[in-house]
XYZ file of C-alpha atoms in Angstrom:
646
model
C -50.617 -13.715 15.995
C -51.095 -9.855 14.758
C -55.106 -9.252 15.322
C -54.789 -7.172 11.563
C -56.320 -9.511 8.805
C -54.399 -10.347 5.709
C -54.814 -8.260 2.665
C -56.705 -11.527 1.074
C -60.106 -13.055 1.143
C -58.923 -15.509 4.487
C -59.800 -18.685 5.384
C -60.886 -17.308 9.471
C -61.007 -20.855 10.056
C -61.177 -21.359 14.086
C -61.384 -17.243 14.929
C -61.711 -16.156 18.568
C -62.925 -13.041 19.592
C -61.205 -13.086 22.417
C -57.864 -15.162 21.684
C -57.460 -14.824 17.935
C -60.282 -12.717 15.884
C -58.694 -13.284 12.358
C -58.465 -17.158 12.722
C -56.888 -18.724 9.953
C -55.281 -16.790 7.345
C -54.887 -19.243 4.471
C -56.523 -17.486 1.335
C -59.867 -19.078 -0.288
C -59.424 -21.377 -3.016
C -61.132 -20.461 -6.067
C -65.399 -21.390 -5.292
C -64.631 -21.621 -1.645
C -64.543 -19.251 1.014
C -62.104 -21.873 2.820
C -58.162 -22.614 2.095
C -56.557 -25.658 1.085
C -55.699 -26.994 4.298
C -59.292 -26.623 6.007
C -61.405 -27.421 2.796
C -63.497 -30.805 3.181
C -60.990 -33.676 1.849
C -63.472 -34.308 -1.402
C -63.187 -30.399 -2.177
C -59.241 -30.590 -1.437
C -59.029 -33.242 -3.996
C -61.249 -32.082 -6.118
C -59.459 -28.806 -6.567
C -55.714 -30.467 -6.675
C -57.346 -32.337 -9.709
C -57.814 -29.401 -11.913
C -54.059 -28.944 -11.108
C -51.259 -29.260 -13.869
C -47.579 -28.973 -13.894
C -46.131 -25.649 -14.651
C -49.731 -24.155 -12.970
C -49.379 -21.110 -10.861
C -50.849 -21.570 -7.213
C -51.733 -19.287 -4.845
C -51.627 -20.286 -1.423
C -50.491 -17.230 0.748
C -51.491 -17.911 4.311
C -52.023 -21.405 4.437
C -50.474 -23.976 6.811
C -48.818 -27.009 5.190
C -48.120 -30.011 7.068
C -46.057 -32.704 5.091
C -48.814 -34.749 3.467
C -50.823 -31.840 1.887
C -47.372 -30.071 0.620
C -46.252 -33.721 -0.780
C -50.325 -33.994 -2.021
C -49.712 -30.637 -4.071
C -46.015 -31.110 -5.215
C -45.861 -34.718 -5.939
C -48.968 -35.409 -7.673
C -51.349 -32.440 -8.632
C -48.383 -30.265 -10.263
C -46.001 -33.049 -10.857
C -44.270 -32.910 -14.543
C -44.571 -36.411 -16.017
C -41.786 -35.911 -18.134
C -38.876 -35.056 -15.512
C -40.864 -37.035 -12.275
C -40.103 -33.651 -10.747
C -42.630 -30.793 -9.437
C -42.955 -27.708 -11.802
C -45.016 -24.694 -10.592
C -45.681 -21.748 -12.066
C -46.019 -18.503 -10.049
C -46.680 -19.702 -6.658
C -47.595 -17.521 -3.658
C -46.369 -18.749 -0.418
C -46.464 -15.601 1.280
C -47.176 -15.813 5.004
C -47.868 -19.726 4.622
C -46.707 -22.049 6.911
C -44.653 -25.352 6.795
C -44.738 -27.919 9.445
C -42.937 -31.013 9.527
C -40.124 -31.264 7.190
C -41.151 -29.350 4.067
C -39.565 -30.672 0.788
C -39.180 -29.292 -2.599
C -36.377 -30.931 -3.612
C -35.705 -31.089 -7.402
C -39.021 -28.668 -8.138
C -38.970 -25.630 -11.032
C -40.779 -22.676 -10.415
C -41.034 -21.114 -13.768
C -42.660 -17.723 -12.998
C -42.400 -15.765 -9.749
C -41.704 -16.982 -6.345
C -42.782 -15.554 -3.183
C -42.223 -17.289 0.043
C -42.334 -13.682 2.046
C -43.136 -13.954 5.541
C -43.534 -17.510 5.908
C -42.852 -20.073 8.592
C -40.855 -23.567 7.871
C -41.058 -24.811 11.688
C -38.709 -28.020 10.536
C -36.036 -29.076 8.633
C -36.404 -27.788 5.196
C -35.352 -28.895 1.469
C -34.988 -26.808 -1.760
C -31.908 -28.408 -3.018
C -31.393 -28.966 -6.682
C -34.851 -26.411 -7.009
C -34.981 -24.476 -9.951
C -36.322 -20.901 -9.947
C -36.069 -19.450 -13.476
C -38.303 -16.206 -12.089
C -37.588 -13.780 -8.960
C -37.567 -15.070 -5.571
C -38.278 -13.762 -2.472
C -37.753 -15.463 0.913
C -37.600 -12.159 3.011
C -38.752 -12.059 6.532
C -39.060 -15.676 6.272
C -38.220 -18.035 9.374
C -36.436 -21.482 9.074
C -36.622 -22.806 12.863
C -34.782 -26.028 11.554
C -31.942 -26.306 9.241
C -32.349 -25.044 5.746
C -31.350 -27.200 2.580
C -30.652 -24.716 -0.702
C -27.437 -26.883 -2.207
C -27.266 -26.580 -5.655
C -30.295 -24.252 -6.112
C -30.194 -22.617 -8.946
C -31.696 -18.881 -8.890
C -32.098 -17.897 -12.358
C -33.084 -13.971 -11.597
C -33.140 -11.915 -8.674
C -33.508 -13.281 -4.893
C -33.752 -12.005 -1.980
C -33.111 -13.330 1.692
C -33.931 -10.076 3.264
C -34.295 -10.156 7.002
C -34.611 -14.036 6.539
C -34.160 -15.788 9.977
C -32.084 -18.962 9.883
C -32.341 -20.491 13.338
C -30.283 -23.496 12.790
C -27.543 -24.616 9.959
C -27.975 -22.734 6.346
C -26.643 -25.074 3.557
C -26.414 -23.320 0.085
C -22.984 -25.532 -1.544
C -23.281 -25.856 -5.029
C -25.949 -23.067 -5.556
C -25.935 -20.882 -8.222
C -27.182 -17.089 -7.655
C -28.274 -14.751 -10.506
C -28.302 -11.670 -8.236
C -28.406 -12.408 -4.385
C -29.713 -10.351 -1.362
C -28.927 -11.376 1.910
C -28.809 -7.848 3.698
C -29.882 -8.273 7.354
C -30.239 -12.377 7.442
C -29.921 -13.753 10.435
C -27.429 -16.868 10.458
C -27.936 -18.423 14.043
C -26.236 -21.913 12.995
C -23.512 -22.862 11.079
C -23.731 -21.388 7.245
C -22.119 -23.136 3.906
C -21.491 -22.010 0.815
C -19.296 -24.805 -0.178
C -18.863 -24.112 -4.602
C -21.826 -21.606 -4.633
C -21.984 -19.430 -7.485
C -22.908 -15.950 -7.611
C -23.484 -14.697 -11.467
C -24.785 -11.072 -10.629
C -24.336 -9.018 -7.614
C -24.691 -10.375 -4.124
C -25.334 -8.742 -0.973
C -24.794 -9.911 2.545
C -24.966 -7.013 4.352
C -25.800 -6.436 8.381
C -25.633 -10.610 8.502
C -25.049 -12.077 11.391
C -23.255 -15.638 11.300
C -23.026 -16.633 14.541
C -21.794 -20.329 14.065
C -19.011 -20.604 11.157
C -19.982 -19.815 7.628
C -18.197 -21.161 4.294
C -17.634 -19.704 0.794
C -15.050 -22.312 0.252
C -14.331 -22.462 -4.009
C -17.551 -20.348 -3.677
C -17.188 -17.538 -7.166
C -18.808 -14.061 -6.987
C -18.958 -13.334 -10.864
C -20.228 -9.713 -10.141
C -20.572 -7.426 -6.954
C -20.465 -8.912 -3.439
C -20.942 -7.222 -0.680
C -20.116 -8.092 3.464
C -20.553 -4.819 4.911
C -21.531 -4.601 8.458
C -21.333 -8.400 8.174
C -20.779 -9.993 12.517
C -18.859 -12.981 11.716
C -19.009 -14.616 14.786
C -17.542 -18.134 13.702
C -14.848 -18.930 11.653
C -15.233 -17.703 8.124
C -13.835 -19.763 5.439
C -13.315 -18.392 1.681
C -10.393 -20.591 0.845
C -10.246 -20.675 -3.102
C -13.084 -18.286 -3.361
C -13.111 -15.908 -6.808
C -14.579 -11.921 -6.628
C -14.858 -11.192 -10.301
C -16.079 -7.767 -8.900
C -15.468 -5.566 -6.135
C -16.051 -6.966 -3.017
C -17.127 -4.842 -0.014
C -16.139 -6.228 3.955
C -16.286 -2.721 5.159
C -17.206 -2.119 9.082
C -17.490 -6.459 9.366
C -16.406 -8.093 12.133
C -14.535 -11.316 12.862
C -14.197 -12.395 15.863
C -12.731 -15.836 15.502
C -10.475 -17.407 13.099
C -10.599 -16.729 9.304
C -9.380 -18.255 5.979
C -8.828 -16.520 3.180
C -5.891 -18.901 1.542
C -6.084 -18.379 -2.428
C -8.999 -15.837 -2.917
C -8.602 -13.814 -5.607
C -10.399 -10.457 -6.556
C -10.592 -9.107 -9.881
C -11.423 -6.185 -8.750
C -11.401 -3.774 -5.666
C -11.336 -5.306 -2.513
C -12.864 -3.307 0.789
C -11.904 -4.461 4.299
C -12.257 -0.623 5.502
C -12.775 -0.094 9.116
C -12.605 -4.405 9.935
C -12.749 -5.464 13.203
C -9.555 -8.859 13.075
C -10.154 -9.894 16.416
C -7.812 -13.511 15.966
C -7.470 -13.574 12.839
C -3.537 -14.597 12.484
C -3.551 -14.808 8.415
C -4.991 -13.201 6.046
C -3.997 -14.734 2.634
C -2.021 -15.412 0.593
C -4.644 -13.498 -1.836
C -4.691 -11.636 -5.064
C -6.046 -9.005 -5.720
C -5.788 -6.838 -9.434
C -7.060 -3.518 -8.635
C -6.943 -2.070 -4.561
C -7.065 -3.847 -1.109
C -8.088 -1.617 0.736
C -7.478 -2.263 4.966
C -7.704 1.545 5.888
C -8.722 1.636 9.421
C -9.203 -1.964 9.889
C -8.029 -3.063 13.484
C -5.996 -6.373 13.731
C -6.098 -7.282 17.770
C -3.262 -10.460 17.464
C -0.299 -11.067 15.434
C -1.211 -11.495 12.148
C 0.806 -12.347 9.060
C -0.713 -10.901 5.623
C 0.345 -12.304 2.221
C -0.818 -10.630 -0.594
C -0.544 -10.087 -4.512
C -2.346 -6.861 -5.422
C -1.578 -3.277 -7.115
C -2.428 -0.972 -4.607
C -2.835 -2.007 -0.745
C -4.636 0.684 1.221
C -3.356 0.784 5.028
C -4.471 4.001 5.878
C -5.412 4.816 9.644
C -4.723 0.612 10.313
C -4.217 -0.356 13.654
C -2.078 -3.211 14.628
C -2.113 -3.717 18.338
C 0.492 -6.623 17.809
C 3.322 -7.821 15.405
C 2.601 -7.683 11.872
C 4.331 -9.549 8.811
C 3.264 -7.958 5.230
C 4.242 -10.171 2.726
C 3.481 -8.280 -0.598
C 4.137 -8.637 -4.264
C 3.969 -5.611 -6.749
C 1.763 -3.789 -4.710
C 2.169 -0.174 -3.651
C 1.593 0.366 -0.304
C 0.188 3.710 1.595
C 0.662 3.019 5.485
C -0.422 7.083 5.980
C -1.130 7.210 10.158
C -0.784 3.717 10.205
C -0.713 2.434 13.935
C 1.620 0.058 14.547
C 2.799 -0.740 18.412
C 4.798 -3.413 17.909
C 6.923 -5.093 15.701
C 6.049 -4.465 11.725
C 7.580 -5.600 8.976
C 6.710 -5.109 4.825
C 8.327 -7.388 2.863
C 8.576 -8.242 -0.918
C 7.703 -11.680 -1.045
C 10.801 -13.544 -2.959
C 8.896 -15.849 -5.233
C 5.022 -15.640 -6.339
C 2.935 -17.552 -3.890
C 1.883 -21.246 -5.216
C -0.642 -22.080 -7.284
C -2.059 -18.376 -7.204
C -2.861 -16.448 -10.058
C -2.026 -12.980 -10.565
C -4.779 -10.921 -12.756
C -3.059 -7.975 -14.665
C -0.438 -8.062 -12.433
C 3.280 -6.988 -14.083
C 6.244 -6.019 -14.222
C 8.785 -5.946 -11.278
C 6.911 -7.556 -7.945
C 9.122 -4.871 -5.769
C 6.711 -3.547 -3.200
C 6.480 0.242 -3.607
C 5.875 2.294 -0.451
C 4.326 5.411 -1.209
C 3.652 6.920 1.964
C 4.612 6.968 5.382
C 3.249 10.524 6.915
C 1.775 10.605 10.687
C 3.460 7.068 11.078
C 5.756 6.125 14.288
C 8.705 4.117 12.264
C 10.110 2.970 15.780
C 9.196 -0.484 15.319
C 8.739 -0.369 11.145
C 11.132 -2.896 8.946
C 11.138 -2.361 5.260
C 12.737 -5.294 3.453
C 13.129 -4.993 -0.565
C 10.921 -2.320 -0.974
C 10.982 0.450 -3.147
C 11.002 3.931 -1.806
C 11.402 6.158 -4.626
C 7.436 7.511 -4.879
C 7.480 7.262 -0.643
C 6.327 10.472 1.326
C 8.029 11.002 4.354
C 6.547 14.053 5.290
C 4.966 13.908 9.090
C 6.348 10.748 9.983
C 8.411 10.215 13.310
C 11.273 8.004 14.582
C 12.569 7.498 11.583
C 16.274 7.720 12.983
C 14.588 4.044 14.118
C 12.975 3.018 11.338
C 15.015 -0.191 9.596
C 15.762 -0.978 6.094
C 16.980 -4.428 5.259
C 17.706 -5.765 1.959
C 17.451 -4.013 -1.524
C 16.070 -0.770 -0.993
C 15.004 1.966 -3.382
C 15.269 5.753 -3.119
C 14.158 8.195 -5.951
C 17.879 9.174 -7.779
C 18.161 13.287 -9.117
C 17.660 13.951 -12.799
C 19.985 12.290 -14.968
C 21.555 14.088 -17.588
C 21.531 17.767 -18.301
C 19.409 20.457 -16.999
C 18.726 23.838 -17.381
C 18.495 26.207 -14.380
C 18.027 30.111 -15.413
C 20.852 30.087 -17.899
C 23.268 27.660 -16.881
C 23.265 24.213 -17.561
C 23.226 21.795 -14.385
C 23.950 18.429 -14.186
C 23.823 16.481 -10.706
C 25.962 13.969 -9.350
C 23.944 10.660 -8.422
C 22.613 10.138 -5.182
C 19.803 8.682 -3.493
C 16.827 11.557 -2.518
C 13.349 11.691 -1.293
C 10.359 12.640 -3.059
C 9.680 15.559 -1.195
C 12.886 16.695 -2.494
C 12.122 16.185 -6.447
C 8.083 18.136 -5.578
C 9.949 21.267 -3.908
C 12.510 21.386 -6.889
C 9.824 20.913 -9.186
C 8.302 24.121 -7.595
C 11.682 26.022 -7.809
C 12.263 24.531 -11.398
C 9.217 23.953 -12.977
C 9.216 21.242 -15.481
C 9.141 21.358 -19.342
C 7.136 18.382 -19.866
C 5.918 15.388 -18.182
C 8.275 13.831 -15.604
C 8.927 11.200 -14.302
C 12.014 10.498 -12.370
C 15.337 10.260 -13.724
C 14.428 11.358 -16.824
C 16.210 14.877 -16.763
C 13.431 16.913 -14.968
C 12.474 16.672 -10.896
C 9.185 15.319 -10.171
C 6.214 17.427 -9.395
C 4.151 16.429 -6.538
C 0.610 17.879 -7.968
C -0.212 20.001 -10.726
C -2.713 22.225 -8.444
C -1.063 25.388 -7.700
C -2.675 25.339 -4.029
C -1.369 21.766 -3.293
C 1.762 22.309 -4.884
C 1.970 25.534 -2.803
C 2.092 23.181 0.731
C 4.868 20.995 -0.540
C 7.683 20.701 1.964
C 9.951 23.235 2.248
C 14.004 22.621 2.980
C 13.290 23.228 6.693
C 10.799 20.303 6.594
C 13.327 18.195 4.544
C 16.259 18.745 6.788
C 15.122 16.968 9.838
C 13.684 13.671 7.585
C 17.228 13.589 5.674
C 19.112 13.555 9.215
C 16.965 10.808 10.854
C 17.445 8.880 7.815
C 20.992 9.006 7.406
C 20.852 7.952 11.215
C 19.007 4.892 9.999
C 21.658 4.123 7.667
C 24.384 4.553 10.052
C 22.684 2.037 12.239
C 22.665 -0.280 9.450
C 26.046 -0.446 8.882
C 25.658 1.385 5.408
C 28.162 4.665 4.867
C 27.164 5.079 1.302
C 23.680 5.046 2.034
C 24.293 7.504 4.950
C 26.711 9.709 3.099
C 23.631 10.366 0.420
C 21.146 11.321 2.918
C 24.324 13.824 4.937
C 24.455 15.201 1.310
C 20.798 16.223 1.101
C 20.386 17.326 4.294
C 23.464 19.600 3.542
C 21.661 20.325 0.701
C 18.281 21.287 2.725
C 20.282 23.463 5.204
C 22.103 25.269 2.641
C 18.976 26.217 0.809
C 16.890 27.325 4.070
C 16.403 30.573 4.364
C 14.266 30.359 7.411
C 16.284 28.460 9.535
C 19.652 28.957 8.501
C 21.398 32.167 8.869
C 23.592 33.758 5.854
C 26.613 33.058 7.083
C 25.968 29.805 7.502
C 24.470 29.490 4.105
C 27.874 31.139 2.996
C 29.715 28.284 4.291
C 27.198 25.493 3.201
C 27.650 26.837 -0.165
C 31.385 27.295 0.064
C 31.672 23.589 1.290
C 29.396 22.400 -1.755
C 31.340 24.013 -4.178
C 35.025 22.671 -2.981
C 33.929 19.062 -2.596
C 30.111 18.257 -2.706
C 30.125 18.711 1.500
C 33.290 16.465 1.494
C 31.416 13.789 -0.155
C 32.462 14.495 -4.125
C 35.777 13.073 -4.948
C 36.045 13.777 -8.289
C 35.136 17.572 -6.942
C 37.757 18.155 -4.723
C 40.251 16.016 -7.182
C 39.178 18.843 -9.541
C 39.973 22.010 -7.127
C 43.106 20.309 -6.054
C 44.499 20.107 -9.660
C 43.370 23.581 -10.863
C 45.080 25.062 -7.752
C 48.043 23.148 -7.723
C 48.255 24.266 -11.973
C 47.731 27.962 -10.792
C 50.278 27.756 -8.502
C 52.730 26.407 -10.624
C 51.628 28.956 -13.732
C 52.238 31.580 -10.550
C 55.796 30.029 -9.505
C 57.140 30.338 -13.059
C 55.979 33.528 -13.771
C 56.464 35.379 -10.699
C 57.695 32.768 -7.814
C 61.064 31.765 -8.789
C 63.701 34.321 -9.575
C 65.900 35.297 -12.192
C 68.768 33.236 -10.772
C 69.462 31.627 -7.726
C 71.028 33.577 -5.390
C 74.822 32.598 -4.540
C 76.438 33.255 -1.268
C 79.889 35.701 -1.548
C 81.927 35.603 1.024
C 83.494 39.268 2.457
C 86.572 39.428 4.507
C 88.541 41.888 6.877
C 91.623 41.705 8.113
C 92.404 44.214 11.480
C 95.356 43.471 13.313
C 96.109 40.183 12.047
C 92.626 39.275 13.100
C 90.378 37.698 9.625
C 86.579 38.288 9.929
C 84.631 36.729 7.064
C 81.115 37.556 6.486
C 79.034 35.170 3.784
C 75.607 36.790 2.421
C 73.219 35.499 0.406
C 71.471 38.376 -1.941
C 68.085 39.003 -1.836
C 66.240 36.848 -4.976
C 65.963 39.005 -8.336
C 62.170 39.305 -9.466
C 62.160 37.818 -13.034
C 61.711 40.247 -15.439
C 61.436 40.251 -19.206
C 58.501 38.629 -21.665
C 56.372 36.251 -19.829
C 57.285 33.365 -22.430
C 60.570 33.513 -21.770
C 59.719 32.561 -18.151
C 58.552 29.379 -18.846
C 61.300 26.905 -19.342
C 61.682 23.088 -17.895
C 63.715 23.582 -15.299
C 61.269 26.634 -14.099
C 58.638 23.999 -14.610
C 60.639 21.501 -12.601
C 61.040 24.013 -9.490
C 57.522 25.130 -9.906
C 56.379 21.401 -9.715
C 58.330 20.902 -6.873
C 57.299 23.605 -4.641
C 53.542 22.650 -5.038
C 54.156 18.942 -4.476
C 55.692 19.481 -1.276
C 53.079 21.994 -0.146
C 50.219 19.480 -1.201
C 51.642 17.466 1.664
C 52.691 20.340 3.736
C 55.948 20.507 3.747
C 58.586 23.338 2.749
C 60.267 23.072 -0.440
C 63.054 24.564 0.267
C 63.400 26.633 -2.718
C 64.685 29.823 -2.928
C 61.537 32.375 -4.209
C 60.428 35.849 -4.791
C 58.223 37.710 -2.133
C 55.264 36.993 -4.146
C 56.197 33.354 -4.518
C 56.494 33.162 -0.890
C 53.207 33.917 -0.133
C 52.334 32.008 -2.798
C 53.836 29.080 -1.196
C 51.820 29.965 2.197
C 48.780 29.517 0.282
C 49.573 26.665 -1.628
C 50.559 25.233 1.892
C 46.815 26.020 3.600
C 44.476 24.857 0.839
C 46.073 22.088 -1.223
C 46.034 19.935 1.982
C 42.547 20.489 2.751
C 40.954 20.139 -0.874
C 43.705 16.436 -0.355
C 42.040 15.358 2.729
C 38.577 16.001 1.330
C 39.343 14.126 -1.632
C 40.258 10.958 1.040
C 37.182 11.913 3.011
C 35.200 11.922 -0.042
C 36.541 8.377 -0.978
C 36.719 6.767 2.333
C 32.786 8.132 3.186
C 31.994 5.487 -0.716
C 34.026 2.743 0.386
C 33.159 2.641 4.207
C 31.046 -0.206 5.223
């Protein structure tokens, strides 16, 4: 007992000088200068007489045992009209309750304060009514406390309350609810409880198992710093607000099957010590995990639009199970096994709030992260940033996946129109572009502009460069190979061509030279319809150049000289050299200079001699025809065989 008196005129009933100089600290009743509990019985009943229902009382201080509690609730302030107690503003504060305190059913109309008291038994307020504030900080329950289906019509607050055995609060209804720094020693329920206004459990400590099973949160909850230390059930439970679990702790099992939050969820820096599911859930607005640490494997199902993973530690396997939510696994940890998933059907009997369109999860970034062990199944990788990431040469990609495609359509670069063939790209790709090519209007991709990255000229000025794009398009395409998948692999080979042949601090000009002479000829032997196109327009020029210059006038016919010396013939046949045609241009083209023409290029496409008998200049013509028109062939079939490859 604290030797400091109460603020009150006290009771000092059975003060010590030596072992207890305050004595008791019960506050006079009105007339007396002793409390309730030490007043003579006539003046105790005397006094409960003048009592009525809906009364305030003040009896800070004062020790209760069972009879004088049931004395004052169940006949000086009971309401004849409900059979139930009905107090006013009653002041508790400091009192104490021995036995096993009831106020079961009661109303307290105005104001009540229960600060600092003592309830050394079992205790019951359920089905009590308190239409004013009330405040149960600092208060101690050494037995089990009974709140189901309180209803607290304003504020309350549980502030530092102590609850050394088993908290029951199913079926209560909370206005606005503070809980920060209770004390749960026992097991806790919140079986059905229902928050209306903002509730706040923070620095709790449930040391036995605690459940907010069905329980619904209809504004703000907060868990922060929470030490769950037993399992913690919220199966069915409803956030209509955010909900805040940052820095909490579980340490044993947890259940969080068919929660839903309206709003933001928080599980920020979370301590998952065996917590081997989490969900399924839904969640409209962000779940945020960033820097939570899972210590077993865990399997997470979850419905949301954004899911936060940044700086998340999983020091086992991992299944994410997601629908329509974008994911950001930034510096994600992951040592073993991980796998993100688009869940194939919605999960049952689970709501989705504001939750549409296609339910393909959308990566958005995978920088710092060590892809050795990451699986990506369904997901969409068009918005992903690859930047910073490593092993992705490892990384796998199963199912339906989505890169971001190059501008459809038309575009303008300086004064030439460009349009690009389709192919699968990164991001990083469409932000540097962007940069290069700044966009007319807003973009978005495949809509005939690149995407920027950010509109702030010193962000946009640290977007990836070609030598930073290189490497991530290489590793890739290695990831691709591995998969079995040539077309995917022959996009990624195409932009890291792409990267190389636009670096200038890497790549040397000659190089460059040859990059860019291998683009042009057949897309880096991966454009067909490219090569096809250099393949005809040489093969036309060299058979425009075979009838105009190539063939001859006429071809040459062998004569035949003889000698005769002393009866002895000697016959010489020689063919004449071939006439260079000469005359109008027009009248060089004919069909059967055509046919010759034709001829000599189709052999040479397959490199083989025609045989035909041509002009200087058609012979090296012919030479030329003979080098090129078999390589622009075979890219072509590279080209083809690279799309059809599996």
């Amino acid at each position: 007992m604290t030797p400091i008196p109460p603020p009150w005129p006290h009771c000092a009933d059975g003060a010590d000088p030596a072992l207890d100089p305050v004595g008791c600290r019960g506050i006079h009743v009105p007339g007396h200068t002793l409390c309730l509990a030490h007043l003579a019985p006539a003046d105790r009943n005397a006094f409960l007489a003048t009592l009525t229902a809906s009364m305030g009382i003040d009896c800070r201080g004062t020790t209760f045992t069972e009879q004088l509690l049931d004395n004052l609730l169940l006949t000086a302030l009971l309401d004849p009209t409900t059979g139930r107690p009905r107090l006013g503003t009653a002041r508790f504060g400091g009192a104490t309750f021995t036995g096993r305190p009831h106020f079961g059913g009661a109303t307290f109309t105005g104001r009540a304060d229960f600060r600092g008291a003592t309830f050394t038994g079992d205790t019951d307020f359920s089905y009590v009514t308190f239409t004013g504030d009330a405040r149960f900080d600092d208060v101690d329950f050494t037995g089990d406390a009974w709140f189901n289906h309180a209803t607290f019509a304003r504020d309350v607050g549980f502030d530092n309350v102590a609850f050394t055995r088993n908290a029951h609060f199913a079926g209560a209804t909370f206005s606005r609810a503070d809980f920060r720094s209770a004390t749960f020693s026992g097991d806790s329920t919140f079986h059905g409880t229902s928050f209306t206004g903002s509730s706040w459990f923070n620095y709790v400590t449930f040391p036995g198992d605690v459940g907010f099973e069905d329980a619904t949160f209809t504004g703000d909850a907060g868990f922060g710093d929470v030490t769950f230390a037993g399992d913690a059930r919220f199966r069915g439970a409803t956030f209509a607000g955010d909900a805040w679990f940052g820095d909490a702790t579980f340490t044993h099992d947890i259940d969080f099957d068919h929660v839903t939050f309206t709003g933001n969820a928080q599980f920020s820096r979370v301590r998952f010590e065996r917590a081997a599911f989490l969900g399924p859930l839904t969640c409209g607005s962000v779940l945020d995990l960033s820097e939570a640490i899972f210590s077993v494997p865990v399997t997470i199902q979850v419905a949301a639009k954004e899911v936060r993973c940044v700086r998340t530690r999983w020091d086992a396997t991992v299944s994410l199970r997601l629908r329509y939510a974008k994911v950001d696994l930034s510096d994600a940890v992951v040592t073993q096994p991980t796998a993100v998933t688009t869940h194939p059907a919605p999960f049952p009997d689970m709501p989705a709030p504001d939750l549409t369109g296609e339910p393909a999860v959308k990566v958005t970034s995978l920088r710092g992260i060590d892809a050795a062990h990451l699986v990506l199944t369904d997901t969409d990788l068009s918005g992903c940033a690859f930047t910073g990431a490593f092993h992705l040469d490892q990384l796998r990609l199963a199912g339906r996946t989505q890169f971001a495609s190059v501008p459809t359509g038309i575009i303008r670069h300086g004064l030439l129109p460009v349009r690009f063939t389709r192919r699968r790209t990164l991001v990083e790709e469409h932000h540097w572009r962007a940069v290069r090519t700044p966009p007319t209007g807003s973009a978005t991709p495949n809509d005939g502009e690149w995407t920027p990255g950010s509109v702030h000229p010193a962000e946009s000025a640290l977007a990836p460069k070609p030598y930073d794009l290189a490497p991530l398009y290489r590793d890739l395409r290695k990831a691709f190979e591995d998969a079995k998948n040539e077309p995917g692999a022959a996009d990624f080979y195409y932009g890291e061509m792409e990267m190389r042949r636009h670096d200038h601090h890497d790549t040397t000009r000659a190089e460059r030279g040859l990059l860019t002479a291998y683009w042009a000829l057949s897309g880096y032997g991966l454009r067909a319809s490219r090569a096809l196109g250099w393949l005809l327009l040489a093969m036309t020029t060299t058979v425009l150049v075979m009838m105009l210059w190539g063939l001859p006038t006429d071809d040459p016919k062998p004569e035949l000289t003889g000698k005769v010396t002393n009866q002895n013939i000697r016959l010489t046949t020689d063919t004449p050299a071939p006439v260079n045609p000469s005359g109008p241009l027009h009248e060089r083209v004919s069909t059967e200079r055509f046919e010759k023409s034709l001829r000599v290029v189709v052999n040479s496409v397959i490199f083989r001699s025609s045989g035909q008998n041509l002009t200087t200049g058609g012979t090296y013509t012919e030479m030329a025809s003979r080098l090129t028109e078999p390589v622009l062939l075979g890219l072509a079939a590279l080209a083809i065989r690279g799309r059809i490859k599996r």
